[in-house]
């Protein structure tokens, strides 16, 4: 009884506290499921069960692939492919995110370097970085070490962070931004517009790029509010000298609209889903810049 009451209490806390929840079997199953997944996660990295998929980012003026986002997947021996939504939160809670995040960074940088060697020297690599990872004392040093080992120029690495990291604005976080900037690494704000309402951080920190969340892009051509928000984000970014990336681009109308607003870069299923490395390499070789982007101009 006590254990079940405890589970219900945790559930209530998760719902934002200041509420009550009755225990249900489903809560137990969900907790059990998470625990199982967490146990497996401990071995995932050692056993080499994680893999990266790559999604191209396109320059909306030229239609060329200018970069890619590395997105982690977990090849679970029984469950098959597990997406980041299902395990990143657990990895943060258990502290395993440090190990996973470092693996992702190393793998993404060495893959980017390999594509640079193959002639695509302008490619930018974007790596998602969780708040926990960013808070680690050793974070900056670890990024530096990985860059040196891979031979990737720091300017080609983009770290995607969310606004939740910035809310903390401690001295340590400030220093970390500064150190990364000194190194030449670029910082992007992921899911921009969904987290934090104060914009003062945009001038306080060395930030290079805003990624407009896909929830705003989705209805951009039908919902005037979304259109207004996206247009305002692009205007703010440009007047601060930041680059803008639109996420979750799925339809030609969205593309046309974003281009008309002067959005710099876009990524989404309309161009390509995130794909394994071999497939991304084929995309790079066969990409026709004029086919998708310029045709909608
Ligand atoms: P995110 O960084 O905002 O990544 C974009 C997500 O949108 C990806 O989901 C991508 O597959 C999906 N997406 C891309 N284009 C489209 C589109 O046109 N339509 C729709 N509906 N979705 C699109 P994914 O790969 O499942 O990743 C989910 C989230 O997990 C990421 O959101 C990111 O926050 C996190 N994540 C992924 N990889 C890592 C990682 O290596 N480390 C950390 N800390 N987080 C990661
Ligand atoms: Mg991202
Ligand atoms: Mg995002």
Coordinates of C-alpha atoms and ligand atoms in Angstrom, one line a residue:
X1 CA 0.0 0.0 0.0
X2 CA 2.8 2.4 0.9
X3 CA 4.6 1.7 -2.3
X4 CA 1.6 2.3 -4.4
X5 CA 0.8 5.5 -2.5
X6 CA 4.4 6.6 -3.2
X7 CA 4.0 5.9 -6.9
X8 CA 0.8 8.0 -6.9
X9 CA 2.6 10.8 -5.1
X10 CA 5.4 10.8 -7.7
X11 CA 2.8 11.0 -10.3
X12 CA 1.1 14.0 -8.7
X13 CA 4.5 15.7 -8.5
X14 CA 5.1 15.0 -12.1
X15 CA 1.8 16.6 -13.0
X16 CA 3.1 19.9 -11.6
X17 CA 2.6 19.3 -7.8
X18 CA -0.2 20.9 -5.8
X19 CA -2.7 18.2 -6.9
X20 CA -3.6 14.7 -5.9
X21 CA -3.6 11.4 -7.9
X22 CA -5.2 8.0 -7.1
X23 CA -3.0 5.1 -7.7
X24 CA -3.8 3.0 -10.8
X25 CA -2.2 -0.1 -12.1
X26 CA -1.2 1.8 -15.2
X27 CA 1.1 4.0 -13.1
X28 CA 2.9 0.9 -11.8
X29 CA 3.3 -0.5 -15.3
X30 CA 4.7 2.8 -16.5
X31 CA 7.1 3.0 -13.6
X32 CA 8.1 -0.7 -14.1
X33 CA 8.6 -0.1 -17.8
X34 CA 10.9 2.9 -17.1
X35 CA 12.9 0.9 -14.6
X36 CA 13.4 -1.9 -17.0
X37 CA 14.5 0.5 -19.7
X38 CA 16.9 2.3 -17.3
X39 CA 18.5 -1.0 -16.4
X40 CA 19.0 -1.8 -20.0
X41 CA 20.3 1.7 -20.7
X42 CA 23.3 1.1 -18.4
X43 CA 24.6 -1.5 -20.9
X44 CA 23.5 0.2 -24.1
X45 CA 26.6 2.3 -24.5
X46 CA 29.1 -0.4 -23.6
X47 CA 27.3 -2.9 -25.9
X48 CA 27.3 -0.4 -28.8
X49 CA 23.6 -0.4 -29.0
X50 CA 23.3 3.3 -29.8
X51 CA 23.4 4.7 -33.3
X52 CA 23.0 8.1 -34.9
X53 CA 20.6 9.2 -37.7
X54 CA 21.4 12.3 -39.6
X55 CA 18.9 14.9 -41.0
X56 CA 20.0 17.4 -43.6
X57 CA 19.7 21.1 -43.1
X58 CA 19.2 23.2 -46.2
X59 CA 20.2 26.7 -47.1
X60 CA 16.9 28.2 -48.3
X61 CA 18.6 30.6 -50.7
X62 CA 20.7 28.0 -52.6
X63 CA 18.9 24.7 -51.8
X64 CA 22.2 23.2 -50.8
X65 CA 22.8 20.9 -47.8
X66 CA 24.8 23.0 -45.4
X67 CA 24.6 20.8 -42.4
X68 CA 22.9 18.0 -40.5
X69 CA 21.5 17.3 -37.1
X70 CA 22.7 14.1 -35.4
X71 CA 19.8 12.3 -33.7
X72 CA 20.4 9.4 -31.3
X73 CA 18.6 6.1 -31.6
X74 CA 18.9 3.0 -29.4
X75 CA 18.9 -0.3 -31.1
X76 CA 17.4 -2.4 -28.2
X77 CA 18.0 -6.1 -28.6
X78 CA 14.4 -7.0 -27.9
X79 CA 12.4 -3.9 -28.5
X80 CA 14.0 -2.8 -31.8
X81 CA 14.6 0.9 -32.5
X82 CA 13.9 3.1 -29.4
X83 CA 13.6 6.8 -30.1
X84 CA 15.1 9.5 -27.9
X85 CA 11.7 10.6 -26.4
X86 CA 11.6 7.2 -24.7
X87 CA 15.0 7.2 -23.0
X88 CA 16.6 10.7 -22.8
X89 CA 14.6 11.7 -19.7
X90 CA 15.5 8.5 -18.0
X91 CA 19.2 8.9 -19.0
X92 CA 19.1 12.4 -17.4
X93 CA 17.5 11.1 -14.2
X94 CA 20.1 8.3 -13.8
X95 CA 23.1 10.4 -14.9
X96 CA 23.7 8.1 -17.8
X97 CA 23.2 11.1 -20.1
X98 CA 26.9 12.1 -19.6
X99 CA 28.1 8.8 -21.1
X100 CA 25.5 8.8 -23.9
X101 CA 26.0 12.4 -24.7
X102 CA 29.7 12.0 -25.0
X103 CA 29.4 9.1 -27.3
X104 CA 26.9 11.0 -29.5
X105 CA 29.3 14.0 -29.7
X106 CA 32.3 11.8 -30.5
X107 CA 30.4 9.8 -33.2
X108 CA 28.9 12.9 -34.8
X109 CA 32.2 14.8 -35.0
X110 CA 34.1 11.9 -36.4
X111 CA 31.3 11.3 -39.0
X112 CA 31.3 15.0 -39.9
X113 CA 35.1 14.9 -40.3
X114 CA 34.8 11.9 -42.6
X115 CA 32.3 13.8 -44.9
X116 CA 34.6 16.8 -44.8
X117 CA 37.4 14.5 -46.1
X118 CA 35.1 13.3 -48.8
X119 CA 34.9 16.9 -50.1
X120 CA 31.9 18.4 -48.2
X121 CA 34.1 20.7 -46.2
X122 CA 31.4 23.3 -45.5
X123 CA 29.1 20.8 -43.6
X124 CA 28.0 22.0 -40.2
X125 CA 27.2 19.3 -37.5
X126 CA 24.5 20.0 -34.9
X127 CA 24.5 17.9 -31.8
X128 CA 21.8 18.0 -29.1
X129 CA 23.0 18.7 -25.7
X130 CA 20.9 18.1 -22.6
X131 CA 20.9 20.5 -19.6
X132 CA 22.5 17.9 -17.4
X133 CA 25.3 17.4 -19.8
X134 CA 25.9 21.1 -20.1
X135 CA 26.0 21.5 -16.3
X136 CA 28.9 19.1 -15.9
X137 CA 32.1 20.6 -14.8
X138 CA 34.1 18.6 -17.4
X139 CA 31.8 19.5 -20.3
X140 CA 33.9 22.1 -22.1
X141 CA 37.0 20.1 -21.7
X142 CA 35.3 17.1 -23.1
X143 CA 34.1 19.0 -26.1
X144 CA 37.6 20.3 -26.7
X145 CA 39.1 16.8 -26.4
X146 CA 36.6 15.3 -28.9
X147 CA 37.2 18.1 -31.4
X148 CA 40.9 17.6 -31.2
X149 CA 40.6 13.8 -31.5
X150 CA 38.3 14.0 -34.5
X151 CA 40.2 16.8 -36.3
X152 CA 36.9 18.7 -36.9
X153 CA 37.3 22.5 -36.8
X154 CA 35.4 23.9 -33.8
X155 CA 33.5 26.4 -36.1
X156 CA 31.8 23.4 -37.8
X157 CA 30.3 22.2 -34.5
X158 CA 26.9 23.5 -33.4
X159 CA 25.7 22.6 -29.9
X160 CA 21.9 22.6 -29.7
X161 CA 20.7 23.6 -26.2
X162 CA 17.3 24.3 -24.9
X163 CA 16.1 27.4 -23.1
X164 CA 16.0 25.4 -19.8
X165 CA 19.8 25.6 -19.6
X166 CA 19.7 29.4 -19.8
X167 CA 17.1 29.8 -17.0
X168 CA 19.8 28.7 -14.6
X169 CA 22.1 31.5 -15.6
X170 CA 24.7 30.8 -12.8
X171 CA 28.3 32.0 -13.0
X172 CA 29.3 28.5 -14.0
X173 CA 26.9 28.4 -16.9
X174 CA 28.1 31.9 -18.0
X175 CA 31.7 30.8 -17.9
X176 CA 30.8 27.7 -20.0
X177 CA 29.2 29.8 -22.7
X178 CA 32.2 32.0 -22.8
X179 CA 34.7 29.1 -23.0
X180 CA 32.8 27.5 -25.8
X181 CA 32.7 30.8 -27.7
X182 CA 36.4 31.3 -27.2
X183 CA 36.9 27.8 -28.6
X184 CA 34.9 28.8 -31.7
X185 CA 32.0 26.4 -31.1
X186 CA 28.6 27.6 -32.2
X187 CA 25.5 27.6 -29.9
X188 CA 21.9 27.1 -31.2
X189 CA 18.7 27.5 -29.2
X190 CA 16.6 24.4 -29.9
X191 CA 12.8 24.5 -29.8
X192 CA 13.0 28.3 -29.6
X193 CA 9.8 29.9 -28.4
X194 CA 8.5 27.1 -26.3
X195 CA 10.5 27.5 -23.1
X196 CA 11.5 30.8 -21.6
X197 CA 9.9 34.2 -22.0
X198 CA 12.8 36.4 -21.2
X199 CA 14.8 37.3 -24.2
X200 CA 17.6 39.2 -22.5
X201 CA 19.7 36.1 -22.6
X202 CA 20.0 36.5 -26.4
X203 CA 22.3 39.5 -25.9
X204 CA 24.0 38.2 -22.7
X205 CA 25.3 34.9 -24.2
X206 CA 27.2 34.2 -27.3
X207 CA 24.4 32.5 -29.3
X208 CA 24.7 32.0 -33.0
X209 CA 21.4 30.5 -34.1
X210 CA 17.7 30.1 -33.2
X211 CA 15.8 26.9 -34.2
X212 CA 12.1 27.7 -34.5
X213 CA 10.1 24.9 -32.9
X214 CA 8.2 22.7 -35.3
X215 CA 4.9 23.4 -33.4
X216 CA 5.0 27.0 -34.9
X217 CA 6.1 25.8 -38.4
X218 CA 3.3 23.1 -38.7
X219 CA 0.4 25.5 -39.3
X220 CA 2.4 28.4 -40.5
X221 CA 0.5 28.7 -43.8
X222 CA -3.0 28.3 -42.2
X223 CA -2.8 29.9 -38.7
X224 CA -2.2 33.6 -38.7
X225 CA -0.9 33.5 -35.1
X226 CA 1.8 30.9 -36.0
X227 CA 2.7 33.0 -39.0
X228 CA 3.0 36.1 -36.9
X229 CA 5.2 34.3 -34.3
X230 CA 7.5 32.8 -36.9
X231 CA 7.8 36.1 -38.7
X232 CA 8.6 37.9 -35.4
X233 CA 11.2 35.3 -34.4
X234 CA 13.0 35.7 -37.7
X235 CA 12.9 39.5 -37.4
X236 CA 14.4 39.4 -33.8
X237 CA 17.1 36.9 -34.9
X238 CA 18.1 38.8 -37.9
X239 CA 18.3 42.1 -36.1
X240 CA 20.5 40.5 -33.5
X241 CA 22.7 39.1 -36.2
X242 CA 21.6 35.5 -35.5
X243 CA 20.9 32.8 -38.1
X244 CA 17.4 31.1 -38.1
X245 CA 16.6 27.4 -38.8
X246 CA 13.0 26.2 -39.2
X247 CA 12.3 22.7 -37.9
X248 CA 9.7 20.2 -39.0
X249 CA 9.2 21.5 -42.5
X250 CA 6.8 19.0 -44.2
X251 CA 5.0 20.9 -47.0
X252 CA 5.9 23.1 -50.0
X253 CA 3.5 25.9 -48.7
X254 CA 5.6 26.0 -45.5
X255 CA 8.7 26.3 -47.5
X256 CA 7.4 29.1 -49.7
X257 CA 6.3 31.0 -46.6
X258 CA 9.6 30.6 -44.8
X259 CA 11.5 31.7 -47.8
X260 CA 9.3 34.8 -48.2
X261 CA 10.2 35.7 -44.6
X262 CA 13.9 35.3 -45.3
X263 CA 14.4 32.2 -43.0
X264 CA 18.0 31.0 -43.6
X265 CA 17.9 27.3 -43.1
X266 CA 15.3 24.5 -42.8
X267 CA 15.1 20.9 -41.9
X268 CA 12.2 18.5 -42.1
X269 CA 10.6 15.5 -43.6
X270 CA 9.9 17.5 -46.8
X271 CA 13.6 17.3 -47.6
X272 CA 14.4 14.1 -45.7
X273 CA 13.8 12.2 -42.5
X274 CA 16.7 11.5 -40.3
X275 CA 18.6 8.7 -42.0
X276 CA 21.5 6.3 -41.2
X277 CA 25.0 7.4 -42.2
X278 CA 25.3 5.5 -45.5
X279 CA 22.0 6.9 -46.7
X280 CA 23.0 10.4 -45.7
X281 CA 26.2 10.0 -47.7
X282 CA 24.2 9.0 -50.7
X283 CA 22.0 12.1 -50.2
X284 CA 25.1 14.3 -50.2
X285 CA 26.3 12.8 -53.4
X286 CA 23.0 13.0 -55.3
X287 CA 21.4 16.1 -53.9
X288 CA 20.0 18.4 -56.6
X289 CA 19.8 21.9 -55.0
X290 CA 17.4 23.3 -57.5
X291 CA 14.9 20.5 -57.4
X292 CA 13.2 21.1 -54.1
X293 CA 14.0 24.5 -52.9
X294 CA 14.5 26.8 -55.8
X295 CA 11.5 25.3 -57.7
X296 CA 9.1 26.7 -55.1
X297 CA 10.5 30.2 -55.3
Ligands
LIG1 P1 14.9 18.0 -31.6 O1 16.3 18.3 -31.3 O2 14.0 19.2 -31.6 O3 14.9 17.2 -32.9 C1 13.9 17.3 -33.9 C2 13.0 16.1 -33.9 O4 12.0 16.3 -34.8 C3 13.6 14.8 -34.2 O5 12.9 13.8 -33.5 C4 13.3 14.7 -35.7 O6 13.3 13.3 -36.2 C5 11.9 15.3 -35.7 N1 11.6 15.8 -37.1 C6 12.4 16.2 -38.0 N2 11.8 16.7 -39.1 C7 10.5 16.5 -38.8 C8 9.2 16.8 -39.6 O7 9.3 17.3 -40.7 N3 8.1 16.5 -39.0 C9 8.0 16.0 -37.7 N4 6.8 15.7 -37.2 N5 9.1 15.7 -37.0 C10 10.3 16.0 -37.5 P2 13.7 12.6 -32.7 O8 14.9 12.2 -33.5 O9 12.7 11.7 -32.2 O10 14.3 13.4 -31.5 C11 13.5 13.9 -30.5 C12 14.2 14.8 -29.5 O11 15.1 14.0 -28.7 C13 15.1 15.9 -30.2 O12 14.3 17.0 -30.5 C14 16.1 16.1 -29.0 O13 15.5 17.0 -28.1 C15 16.2 14.8 -28.4 N6 17.5 14.1 -28.8 C16 17.7 13.5 -30.0 N7 19.0 13.1 -30.0 C17 19.6 13.5 -28.8 C18 20.9 13.4 -28.3 O14 21.9 12.8 -28.9 N8 21.1 14.0 -27.1 C19 20.1 14.6 -26.4 N9 20.4 15.1 -25.2 N10 18.9 14.7 -26.9 C20 18.6 14.2 -28.1
LIG2 MG1 17.7 19.4 -31.9
LIG3 MG1 13.8 21.0 -31.9

